[in-house]
């Protein structure tokens, strides 16, 4: 492995970005922000039209302004498929999704394969293809073989995983902790280095690895992060029956630098389009490779995570008894704040389960209500916080939006008869809420009420 700290001349490169979902749209805008000429390719006409007119098809702070900015410079254009224009690109980024396969834990790689096949006939001989999607280890080798066969040349493929987080996607793209590239030849590394020059010149570590390691880095990082969250949530289970407090516990162990205090927030656990499907895909791939037992512990990581959702449903039942006709307010429905992404959202699953058991669930969320209307119109939606809370028998905090942390418990308390709140993210000021007369139930904490 080579770790380099580079000083590279900044040159404008022509790039294409294939697949303009979360990853691709952010990456395309980031590339244009760095001064490159970007051709974004997206077959979905709705997404394409939105992007062309400067509208993002999802919520991501700061990205819409950046899109408007780069559209004005003319540095970015969007089209539905490859063309003579995109064929002149020196570098093509594949950013299509690898969701969980229907009826299986494995990652669905058919979209990546289709994107590679569609690109292959349009490649200049010295062009480089950079895969950014999260793929099972071994995928890149197969893609390189297939593309080379179609193109009739030895295609320069590298794997260049992306570590951006929703909510801070642009910042993460422009100032990443590291840039990882798995490559088979030096020419590809040089092209990648040129395109990331402005980032590398900030002193960002540049790791040149073999291709399978680069593929693995991403799933390993996500598996580690998921394990950290489930570890503290396992401690929460123990704390709940022993009178201990998992929030203080996390703080106390986090002072040890070897452990660190990040990603130890206990609550209803992880969701989103990455961590859950990536740990499942990792287990499936390890099984295929005959080393399933090496990552079997991830089954527990997944199970601990899902049990947190059961816990909230059980707490709701113990507070309300029969759920039929009871009014429950869910504060926050996205899988994390600053996002309207509902994929595998713990708050959404809890809301749906309570609804299925007969509760009348009303959801409030600062940005995700239209996404919710599309995904599950059976859940009630309220645009205003007070409107959502009024008359509730139980309030559950499902996503730690700033607005909820700062909400006035006195005011909200005046809107309900039974002042009971389940803090699913451990962000409420317990003393303040209790002082306003609320019974506060927090995951992983044994809080004495009244
Ligand atoms: C993740 C990885 O962090 C990122 O590097 C990768 O590129 C994509 O997957 P993201 O899905 O945006 O990013 O969310 P992240 O910030 O990792 O949070 C994931 C989930 O874990 C959220 O539901 C969050 O609420 C939860 N979480 C996070 C906890 O429950 N506790 C924590 O301590 C941290």
Short mmCIF file of C-alpha atoms and ligand atoms in Angstrom, two decimals:
data_model
loop_
_atom_site.label_atom_id
_atom_site.label_comp_id
_atom_site.label_asym_id
_atom_site.label_seq_id
_atom_site.Cartn_x
_atom_site.Cartn_y
_atom_site.Cartn_z
CA UNK A 1 0.00 0.00 0.00
CA UNK A 2 1.17 3.50 -0.75
CA UNK A 3 0.09 6.43 1.33
CA UNK A 4 0.96 9.63 -0.40
CA UNK A 5 0.61 13.25 0.49
CA UNK A 6 0.64 14.86 -2.93
CA UNK A 7 1.12 18.26 -4.35
CA UNK A 8 -0.42 18.09 -7.79
CA UNK A 9 -1.03 20.72 -10.46
CA UNK A 10 -4.72 21.56 -10.74
CA UNK A 11 -5.86 20.89 -14.29
CA UNK A 12 -9.44 20.79 -15.52
CA UNK A 13 -10.39 17.26 -16.56
CA UNK A 14 -13.45 16.19 -18.52
CA UNK A 15 -15.38 13.63 -16.48
CA UNK A 16 -18.66 11.81 -16.76
CA UNK A 17 -20.66 10.77 -13.70
CA UNK A 18 -22.97 7.84 -14.34
CA UNK A 19 -25.99 7.51 -12.03
CA UNK A 20 -27.18 10.68 -10.31
CA UNK A 21 -28.70 9.42 -7.08
CA UNK A 22 -27.37 10.59 -3.73
CA UNK A 23 -23.80 9.61 -4.43
CA UNK A 24 -23.66 10.53 -8.11
CA UNK A 25 -25.44 13.89 -7.89
CA UNK A 26 -23.22 14.97 -5.00
CA UNK A 27 -20.10 13.73 -6.74
CA UNK A 28 -20.99 15.45 -10.02
CA UNK A 29 -21.54 18.77 -8.27
CA UNK A 30 -18.32 18.33 -6.25
CA UNK A 31 -16.34 17.64 -9.42
CA UNK A 32 -17.75 20.78 -11.07
CA UNK A 33 -16.97 22.77 -7.91
CA UNK A 34 -13.36 21.61 -8.29
CA UNK A 35 -13.34 23.13 -11.79
CA UNK A 36 -13.76 20.02 -13.91
CA UNK A 37 -16.03 19.75 -16.92
CA UNK A 38 -18.78 17.35 -15.87
CA UNK A 39 -21.31 15.38 -17.91
CA UNK A 40 -23.89 13.80 -15.61
CA UNK A 41 -25.71 10.77 -16.99
CA UNK A 42 -29.07 9.72 -15.56
CA UNK A 43 -31.72 7.67 -17.39
CA UNK A 44 -34.62 8.56 -15.02
CA UNK A 45 -36.37 11.44 -16.86
CA UNK A 46 -37.82 12.91 -13.64
CA UNK A 47 -34.46 13.12 -11.91
CA UNK A 48 -32.79 14.36 -15.07
CA UNK A 49 -35.23 17.23 -15.63
CA UNK A 50 -35.03 18.24 -11.98
CA UNK A 51 -31.23 18.38 -12.06
CA UNK A 52 -31.17 20.27 -15.35
CA UNK A 53 -33.41 22.94 -13.84
CA UNK A 54 -31.25 23.17 -10.71
CA UNK A 55 -33.55 21.19 -8.41
CA UNK A 56 -32.22 18.31 -6.34
CA UNK A 57 -34.48 15.24 -6.20
CA UNK A 58 -33.60 14.82 -2.48
CA UNK A 59 -32.85 17.00 0.53
CA UNK A 60 -29.17 17.68 1.17
CA UNK A 61 -28.06 20.90 2.92
CA UNK A 62 -25.97 23.19 0.72
CA UNK A 63 -26.06 20.96 -2.33
CA UNK A 64 -28.88 22.76 -4.14
CA UNK A 65 -27.03 26.10 -3.86
CA UNK A 66 -23.88 24.42 -5.17
CA UNK A 67 -25.85 22.89 -8.07
CA UNK A 68 -27.23 26.29 -9.02
CA UNK A 69 -23.73 27.74 -8.83
CA UNK A 70 -22.12 25.14 -11.09
CA UNK A 71 -25.00 25.19 -13.57
CA UNK A 72 -24.37 28.93 -14.01
CA UNK A 73 -20.67 28.36 -14.75
CA UNK A 74 -21.64 25.94 -17.52
CA UNK A 75 -19.21 23.41 -16.00
CA UNK A 76 -21.93 20.79 -15.63
CA UNK A 77 -24.44 19.36 -18.08
CA UNK A 78 -26.87 16.48 -17.77
CA UNK A 79 -28.02 13.90 -20.31
CA UNK A 80 -29.91 10.63 -20.32
CA UNK A 81 -27.33 8.41 -22.00
CA UNK A 82 -23.82 8.29 -23.43
CA UNK A 83 -23.12 10.47 -26.44
CA UNK A 84 -20.22 11.75 -28.52
CA UNK A 85 -19.86 14.42 -25.88
CA UNK A 86 -19.51 12.08 -22.89
CA UNK A 87 -17.26 9.77 -24.93
CA UNK A 88 -14.54 12.42 -24.91
CA UNK A 89 -14.29 12.28 -21.11
CA UNK A 90 -10.92 11.27 -19.63
CA UNK A 91 -12.50 9.79 -16.55
CA UNK A 92 -15.89 8.14 -16.00
CA UNK A 93 -17.26 7.68 -12.49
CA UNK A 94 -19.76 4.86 -12.00
CA UNK A 95 -22.06 5.90 -9.15
CA UNK A 96 -25.15 3.71 -9.63
CA UNK A 97 -26.85 2.08 -6.66
CA UNK A 98 -26.24 -1.38 -5.24
CA UNK A 99 -29.37 -1.92 -3.13
CA UNK A 100 -30.18 -5.09 -1.22
CA UNK A 101 -31.30 -7.77 -3.68
CA UNK A 102 -34.99 -8.74 -3.51
CA UNK A 103 -35.46 -11.80 -1.31
CA UNK A 104 -31.79 -12.01 -0.35
CA UNK A 105 -29.17 -10.30 1.82
CA UNK A 106 -26.77 -9.89 -1.10
CA UNK A 107 -26.07 -6.58 -2.86
CA UNK A 108 -27.74 -6.15 -6.25
CA UNK A 109 -24.84 -5.55 -8.67
CA UNK A 110 -26.82 -5.76 -11.90
CA UNK A 111 -27.15 -1.96 -12.19
CA UNK A 112 -23.39 -1.52 -11.89
CA UNK A 113 -22.83 -4.23 -14.49
CA UNK A 114 -25.40 -2.64 -16.83
CA UNK A 115 -23.74 0.78 -16.42
CA UNK A 116 -20.31 -0.70 -17.21
CA UNK A 117 -21.61 -2.50 -20.29
CA UNK A 118 -23.34 0.64 -21.57
CA UNK A 119 -20.17 2.68 -21.05
CA UNK A 120 -17.66 0.26 -22.59
CA UNK A 121 -18.31 1.03 -26.31
CA UNK A 122 -17.83 4.77 -25.65
CA UNK A 123 -14.38 4.66 -24.01
CA UNK A 124 -11.30 6.40 -25.42
CA UNK A 125 -8.32 4.02 -25.21
CA UNK A 126 -6.61 6.01 -22.42
CA UNK A 127 -9.81 6.84 -20.52
CA UNK A 128 -10.12 5.69 -16.94
CA UNK A 129 -13.25 4.23 -15.36
CA UNK A 130 -13.59 4.77 -11.60
CA UNK A 131 -16.14 2.70 -9.70
CA UNK A 132 -17.51 4.54 -6.68
CA UNK A 133 -20.51 2.35 -5.85
CA UNK A 134 -20.28 0.06 -2.82
CA UNK A 135 -19.77 -3.41 -4.26
CA UNK A 136 -19.04 -6.94 -3.05
CA UNK A 137 -15.32 -7.68 -3.18
CA UNK A 138 -14.47 -9.18 -6.58
CA UNK A 139 -16.98 -7.13 -8.57
CA UNK A 140 -14.36 -4.81 -10.10
CA UNK A 141 -12.39 -7.70 -11.57
CA UNK A 142 -15.51 -8.97 -13.31
CA UNK A 143 -16.47 -5.48 -14.54
CA UNK A 144 -12.96 -4.96 -15.95
CA UNK A 145 -13.14 -8.26 -17.82
CA UNK A 146 -16.59 -7.57 -19.28
CA UNK A 147 -15.81 -3.98 -20.29
CA UNK A 148 -12.49 -4.98 -21.90
CA UNK A 149 -14.27 -7.66 -23.92
CA UNK A 150 -16.88 -5.19 -25.20
CA UNK A 151 -14.42 -2.32 -25.80
CA UNK A 152 -11.73 -4.50 -27.35
CA UNK A 153 -9.07 -2.81 -25.21
CA UNK A 154 -7.62 -3.43 -21.76
CA UNK A 155 -9.90 -1.03 -19.87
CA UNK A 156 -8.32 1.11 -17.14
CA UNK A 157 -10.61 0.47 -14.20
CA UNK A 158 -9.97 1.67 -10.65
CA UNK A 159 -12.05 1.35 -7.51
CA UNK A 160 -12.48 4.63 -5.67
CA UNK A 161 -14.95 4.19 -2.80
CA UNK A 162 -16.94 7.11 -1.50
CA UNK A 163 -17.45 7.70 2.21
CA UNK A 164 -19.87 10.62 2.19
CA UNK A 165 -22.58 10.87 4.81
CA UNK A 166 -26.06 12.18 4.09
CA UNK A 167 -26.56 15.60 5.62
CA UNK A 168 -22.91 16.56 5.09
CA UNK A 169 -22.46 15.04 1.64
CA UNK A 170 -20.87 17.95 -0.21
CA UNK A 171 -18.50 18.82 2.62
CA UNK A 172 -17.51 15.14 2.90
CA UNK A 173 -16.86 15.02 -0.86
CA UNK A 174 -14.75 18.16 -0.96
CA UNK A 175 -12.92 17.56 2.33
CA UNK A 176 -12.80 13.79 2.82
CA UNK A 177 -10.75 12.12 5.56
CA UNK A 178 -8.90 10.20 2.86
CA UNK A 179 -9.06 9.28 -0.81
CA UNK A 180 -8.77 5.57 -1.51
CA UNK A 181 -8.01 4.15 -4.92
CA UNK A 182 -7.51 0.55 -5.91
CA UNK A 183 -5.72 0.39 -9.25
CA UNK A 184 -4.11 -2.01 -11.68
CA UNK A 185 -1.83 0.53 -13.38
CA UNK A 186 0.01 3.79 -12.74
CA UNK A 187 -1.73 5.70 -15.58
CA UNK A 188 -5.08 5.29 -13.80
CA UNK A 189 -3.59 6.52 -10.53
CA UNK A 190 -2.17 9.61 -12.25
CA UNK A 191 -5.57 10.49 -13.78
CA UNK A 192 -7.31 10.05 -10.42
CA UNK A 193 -4.63 12.18 -8.75
CA UNK A 194 -5.15 14.97 -11.28
CA UNK A 195 -8.91 15.03 -10.79
CA UNK A 196 -8.61 15.16 -7.00
CA UNK A 197 -5.63 17.58 -7.06
CA UNK A 198 -7.36 20.44 -5.19
CA UNK A 199 -8.36 18.02 -2.41
CA UNK A 200 -4.97 16.29 -2.26
CA UNK A 201 -3.25 19.66 -2.08
CA UNK A 202 -5.09 20.27 1.22
CA UNK A 203 -2.98 17.44 2.67
CA UNK A 204 -5.65 14.75 2.35
CA UNK A 205 -4.11 11.26 2.64
CA UNK A 206 -4.16 9.42 -0.70
CA UNK A 207 -4.12 5.65 -0.35
CA UNK A 208 -3.18 3.61 -3.39
CA UNK A 209 -4.25 0.01 -2.81
CA UNK A 210 -4.87 -3.15 -4.74
CA UNK A 211 -8.38 -3.34 -6.17
CA UNK A 212 -9.95 -5.96 -3.83
CA UNK A 213 -8.70 -4.04 -0.78
CA UNK A 214 -10.22 -0.82 -2.10
CA UNK A 215 -13.55 -2.60 -2.60
CA UNK A 216 -13.36 -4.01 0.91
CA UNK A 217 -12.40 -0.72 2.60
CA UNK A 218 -15.89 0.66 2.15
CA UNK A 219 -17.83 -2.33 3.45
CA UNK A 220 -15.33 -2.83 6.26
CA UNK A 221 -15.68 0.83 7.33
CA UNK A 222 -19.48 0.59 7.31
CA UNK A 223 -19.41 -2.75 9.14
CA UNK A 224 -17.19 -1.21 11.82
CA UNK A 225 -19.45 1.82 12.23
CA UNK A 226 -22.55 -0.38 12.46
CA UNK A 227 -20.79 -2.57 15.03
CA UNK A 228 -19.94 0.46 17.13
CA UNK A 229 -23.56 1.59 17.20
CA UNK A 230 -24.86 -1.90 17.97
CA UNK A 231 -22.24 -2.32 20.69
CA UNK A 232 -23.55 0.69 22.58
CA UNK A 233 -27.13 -0.42 21.93
CA UNK A 234 -26.27 -3.83 23.39
CA UNK A 235 -24.99 -1.98 26.46
CA UNK A 236 -28.31 -0.13 26.46
CA UNK A 237 -30.16 -3.45 26.73
CA UNK A 238 -28.06 -4.36 29.75
CA UNK A 239 -28.45 -0.88 31.24
CA UNK A 240 -32.22 -1.06 30.91
CA UNK A 241 -32.47 -4.07 33.21
CA UNK A 242 -29.73 -3.12 35.64
CA UNK A 243 -30.58 0.46 36.45
CA UNK A 244 -27.51 1.75 34.61
CA UNK A 245 -27.33 4.60 32.11
CA UNK A 246 -25.97 3.80 28.64
CA UNK A 247 -25.54 7.48 27.74
CA UNK A 248 -23.17 8.07 30.67
CA UNK A 249 -21.53 4.73 29.97
CA UNK A 250 -20.80 5.78 26.36
CA UNK A 251 -19.30 9.01 27.61
CA UNK A 252 -17.14 7.23 30.17
CA UNK A 253 -15.73 4.63 27.76
CA UNK A 254 -15.34 7.22 25.00
CA UNK A 255 -12.68 9.10 26.96
CA UNK A 256 -10.37 6.20 26.21
CA UNK A 257 -8.73 7.35 22.98
CA UNK A 258 -8.58 3.79 21.74
CA UNK A 259 -12.37 3.67 21.87
CA UNK A 260 -13.24 7.27 21.02
CA UNK A 261 -16.56 8.98 21.66
CA UNK A 262 -17.95 9.08 18.12
CA UNK A 263 -20.68 6.74 16.85
CA UNK A 264 -21.60 5.66 20.35
CA UNK A 265 -24.96 7.36 20.48
CA UNK A 266 -27.48 4.93 21.86
CA UNK A 267 -31.07 5.03 20.62
CA UNK A 268 -33.29 3.38 18.03
CA UNK A 269 -30.27 2.48 15.96
CA UNK A 270 -28.99 2.82 12.45
CA UNK A 271 -30.90 2.91 9.20
CA UNK A 272 -30.49 4.50 5.79
CA UNK A 273 -29.42 3.30 2.39
CA UNK A 274 -25.97 2.12 3.46
CA UNK A 275 -25.21 0.58 6.85
CA UNK A 276 -28.06 -1.99 7.00
CA UNK A 277 -27.72 -3.27 3.43
CA UNK A 278 -23.93 -3.11 3.49
CA UNK A 279 -23.55 -5.38 6.53
CA UNK A 280 -26.04 -7.82 5.02
CA UNK A 281 -24.30 -7.73 1.64
CA UNK A 282 -20.95 -8.25 3.35
CA UNK A 283 -22.23 -11.36 5.15
CA UNK A 284 -23.67 -12.73 1.90
CA UNK A 285 -20.40 -12.15 0.01
CA UNK A 286 -18.28 -13.68 2.79
CA UNK A 287 -20.56 -16.72 2.70
CA UNK A 288 -20.04 -17.05 -1.07
CA UNK A 289 -16.29 -16.86 -0.51
CA UNK A 290 -16.49 -19.64 2.08
CA UNK A 291 -15.64 -17.40 5.04
CA UNK A 292 -19.14 -16.66 6.28
CA UNK A 293 -18.14 -17.39 9.86
CA UNK A 294 -15.56 -14.55 9.77
CA UNK A 295 -18.30 -11.94 9.71
CA UNK A 296 -21.10 -13.93 11.31
CA UNK A 297 -21.01 -11.47 14.22
CA UNK A 298 -22.64 -8.95 11.87
CA UNK A 299 -25.83 -10.99 12.21
CA UNK A 300 -25.86 -9.96 15.86
CA UNK A 301 -25.03 -6.37 14.91
CA UNK A 302 -28.11 -6.39 12.67
CA UNK A 303 -30.27 -8.16 15.26
CA UNK A 304 -29.29 -5.80 18.11
CA UNK A 305 -30.10 -2.88 15.83
CA UNK A 306 -33.55 -4.24 14.92
CA UNK A 307 -34.34 -5.11 18.57
CA UNK A 308 -34.21 -1.39 19.42
CA UNK A 309 -37.27 -0.93 17.24
CA UNK A 310 -39.04 -3.78 19.09
CA UNK A 311 -38.14 -2.09 22.34
CA UNK A 312 -39.91 1.14 21.40
CA UNK A 313 -43.02 -0.74 20.26
CA UNK A 314 -43.00 -2.64 23.59
CA UNK A 315 -42.56 0.59 25.57
CA UNK A 316 -45.45 2.20 23.67
CA UNK A 317 -47.66 -0.78 24.52
CA UNK A 318 -46.69 -0.76 28.15
CA UNK A 319 -47.55 2.95 28.33
CA UNK A 320 -50.78 2.83 26.30
CA UNK A 321 -52.03 -0.73 26.71
CA UNK A 322 -54.19 -1.63 23.72
CA UNK A 323 -52.95 0.59 20.90
CA UNK A 324 -56.28 0.72 19.05
CA UNK A 325 -57.47 4.31 18.77
CA UNK A 326 -54.51 5.69 20.72
CA UNK A 327 -52.90 8.79 19.30
CA UNK A 328 -49.16 8.59 18.83
CA UNK A 329 -47.01 11.41 17.48
CA UNK A 330 -43.72 10.55 15.81
CA UNK A 331 -41.25 13.42 15.79
CA UNK A 332 -38.94 12.86 12.85
CA UNK A 333 -39.30 10.10 10.28
CA UNK A 334 -36.07 10.23 8.22
CA UNK A 335 -33.27 7.83 9.18
CA UNK A 336 -31.17 10.76 10.34
CA UNK A 337 -31.53 14.54 10.57
CA UNK A 338 -30.74 16.85 7.62
CA UNK A 339 -32.02 14.20 5.23
CA UNK A 340 -35.38 13.19 3.79
CA UNK A 341 -34.18 9.64 3.19
CA UNK A 342 -36.66 7.09 4.52
CA UNK A 343 -34.79 3.97 3.44
CA UNK A 344 -34.72 1.52 6.35
CA UNK A 345 -35.58 4.33 8.74
CA UNK A 346 -36.03 3.07 12.32
CA UNK A 347 -38.58 5.82 13.04
CA UNK A 348 -40.63 4.84 9.99
CA UNK A 349 -40.67 1.16 10.88
CA UNK A 350 -41.76 1.93 14.45
CA UNK A 351 -44.51 4.27 13.20
CA UNK A 352 -45.76 1.64 10.74
CA UNK A 353 -45.81 -1.09 13.38
CA UNK A 354 -47.76 1.07 15.83
CA UNK A 355 -50.16 1.95 13.04
CA UNK A 356 -50.63 -1.73 12.14
CA UNK A 357 -51.54 -2.40 15.77
CA UNK A 358 -54.29 0.17 15.60
CA UNK A 359 -52.67 3.41 16.79
CA UNK A 360 -53.47 6.65 15.00
CA UNK A 361 -49.97 7.82 14.14
CA UNK A 362 -49.22 11.42 13.19
CA UNK A 363 -45.79 12.21 11.85
CA UNK A 364 -43.94 15.50 11.98
CA UNK A 365 -40.67 16.01 10.14
CA UNK A 366 -39.09 19.26 8.94
CA UNK A 367 -38.36 17.99 5.39
CA UNK A 368 -39.57 14.42 4.89
CA UNK A 369 -43.36 14.69 4.76
CA UNK A 370 -43.65 14.63 0.98
CA UNK A 371 -41.28 11.67 0.80
CA UNK A 372 -43.50 10.00 3.44
CA UNK A 373 -46.69 10.78 1.50
CA UNK A 374 -45.19 8.89 -1.44
CA UNK A 375 -43.85 5.99 0.58
CA UNK A 376 -46.67 5.42 3.06
CA UNK A 377 -49.75 7.64 2.83
CA UNK A 378 -51.46 5.63 5.60
CA UNK A 379 -49.53 7.55 8.25
CA UNK A 380 -50.94 10.89 9.33
CA UNK A 381 -48.80 13.94 8.58
CA UNK A 382 -48.70 17.31 10.30
CA UNK A 383 -46.71 20.22 8.94
CA UNK A 384 -46.52 22.08 12.26
CA UNK A 385 -45.00 20.69 15.42
CA UNK A 386 -47.81 21.94 17.67
CA UNK A 387 -50.41 20.52 15.32
CA UNK A 388 -48.63 17.15 15.43
CA UNK A 389 -48.41 17.02 19.22
CA UNK A 390 -51.87 18.37 20.04
CA UNK A 391 -54.00 15.68 21.68
CA UNK A 392 -51.33 12.95 21.54
CA UNK A 393 -51.43 10.11 24.06
CA UNK A 394 -47.75 9.45 23.47
CA UNK A 395 -44.94 11.37 21.76
CA UNK A 396 -41.95 9.53 20.34
CA UNK A 397 -38.79 11.27 19.19
CA UNK A 398 -37.58 9.24 16.20
CA UNK A 399 -35.03 11.51 14.51
CA UNK A 400 -32.79 13.97 16.32
CA UNK A 401 -33.69 17.10 14.36
CA UNK A 402 -32.38 20.26 16.05
CA UNK A 403 -35.95 21.60 16.17
CA UNK A 404 -36.98 18.86 18.62
CA UNK A 405 -33.97 19.33 20.88
CA UNK A 406 -34.87 23.02 21.09
CA UNK A 407 -38.64 22.53 21.41
CA UNK A 408 -40.36 24.07 24.42
CA UNK A 409 -41.65 21.24 26.67
CA UNK A 410 -43.96 23.69 28.52
CA UNK A 411 -45.71 24.68 25.31
CA UNK A 412 -45.92 21.09 24.02
CA UNK A 413 -47.13 19.92 27.43
CA UNK A 414 -50.01 22.38 27.25
CA UNK A 415 -51.29 20.57 24.14
CA UNK A 416 -51.69 17.09 25.64
CA UNK A 417 -53.36 15.42 28.59
CA UNK A 418 -50.87 12.59 29.08
CA UNK A 419 -47.41 14.04 28.99
CA UNK A 420 -45.35 11.00 28.02
CA UNK A 421 -42.41 11.11 25.66
CA UNK A 422 -40.12 8.32 24.48
CA UNK A 423 -36.79 9.82 23.50
CA UNK A 424 -35.58 7.41 20.83
CA UNK A 425 -32.37 9.33 20.23
CA UNK A 426 -31.39 10.50 23.71
CA UNK A 427 -31.27 14.15 22.81
CA UNK A 428 -33.91 15.75 25.03
CA UNK A 429 -32.92 17.70 28.13
CA UNK A 430 -34.51 15.29 30.61
CA UNK A 431 -34.52 17.73 33.57
CA UNK A 432 -36.23 20.40 31.49
CA UNK A 433 -38.89 18.05 30.16
CA UNK A 434 -39.53 16.58 33.59
CA UNK A 435 -39.76 20.06 35.09
CA UNK A 436 -42.52 20.75 32.54
CA UNK A 437 -44.39 17.71 33.85
CA UNK A 438 -43.40 15.14 31.23
CA UNK A 439 -42.73 11.49 31.92
CA UNK A 440 -39.52 10.89 30.00
CA UNK A 441 -38.66 7.39 28.81
CA UNK A 442 -35.28 7.19 27.15
CA UNK A 443 -33.69 4.19 25.48
CA UNK A 444 -30.86 2.70 27.51
CA UNK A 445 -31.49 4.91 30.51
CA UNK A 446 -33.26 4.22 33.73
CA UNK A 447 -34.84 7.57 34.36
CA UNK A 448 -36.85 8.09 37.50
CA UNK A 449 -40.05 9.93 36.75
CA UNK A 450 -41.99 11.78 39.41
C1 LIG B 1 -22.94 5.99 6.30
C2 LIG B 1 -21.43 6.14 6.55
O1 LIG B 1 -21.23 6.92 7.74
C3 LIG B 1 -20.77 6.80 5.36
O2 LIG B 1 -19.37 6.88 5.56
C4 LIG B 1 -21.08 5.98 4.12
O3 LIG B 1 -20.51 6.58 2.97
C5 LIG B 1 -22.58 5.80 3.93
O4 LIG B 1 -23.16 5.24 5.11
P1 LIG B 1 -25.04 7.66 6.36
O5 LIG B 1 -25.86 6.50 5.89
O6 LIG B 1 -25.23 9.01 5.75
O7 LIG B 1 -23.48 7.31 6.19
O8 LIG B 1 -25.33 7.81 7.91
P2 LIG B 1 -24.50 7.81 9.27
O9 LIG B 1 -24.16 9.18 9.69
O10 LIG B 1 -23.39 6.83 9.21
O11 LIG B 1 -25.62 7.26 10.26
C6 LIG B 1 -26.22 6.00 10.01
C7 LIG B 1 -27.29 5.71 11.00
O12 LIG B 1 -26.74 5.43 12.27
C8 LIG B 1 -28.32 6.83 11.22
O13 LIG B 1 -29.60 6.23 11.28
C9 LIG B 1 -27.92 7.41 12.57
O14 LIG B 1 -29.01 7.97 13.25
C10 LIG B 1 -27.39 6.17 13.28
N1 LIG B 1 -26.42 6.45 14.34
C11 LIG B 1 -25.25 7.07 14.04
C12 LIG B 1 -26.68 6.02 15.64
O15 LIG B 1 -27.73 5.44 15.93
N2 LIG B 1 -25.74 6.24 16.60
C13 LIG B 1 -24.56 6.87 16.33
O16 LIG B 1 -23.75 7.01 17.25
C14 LIG B 1 -24.31 7.29 15.02
#
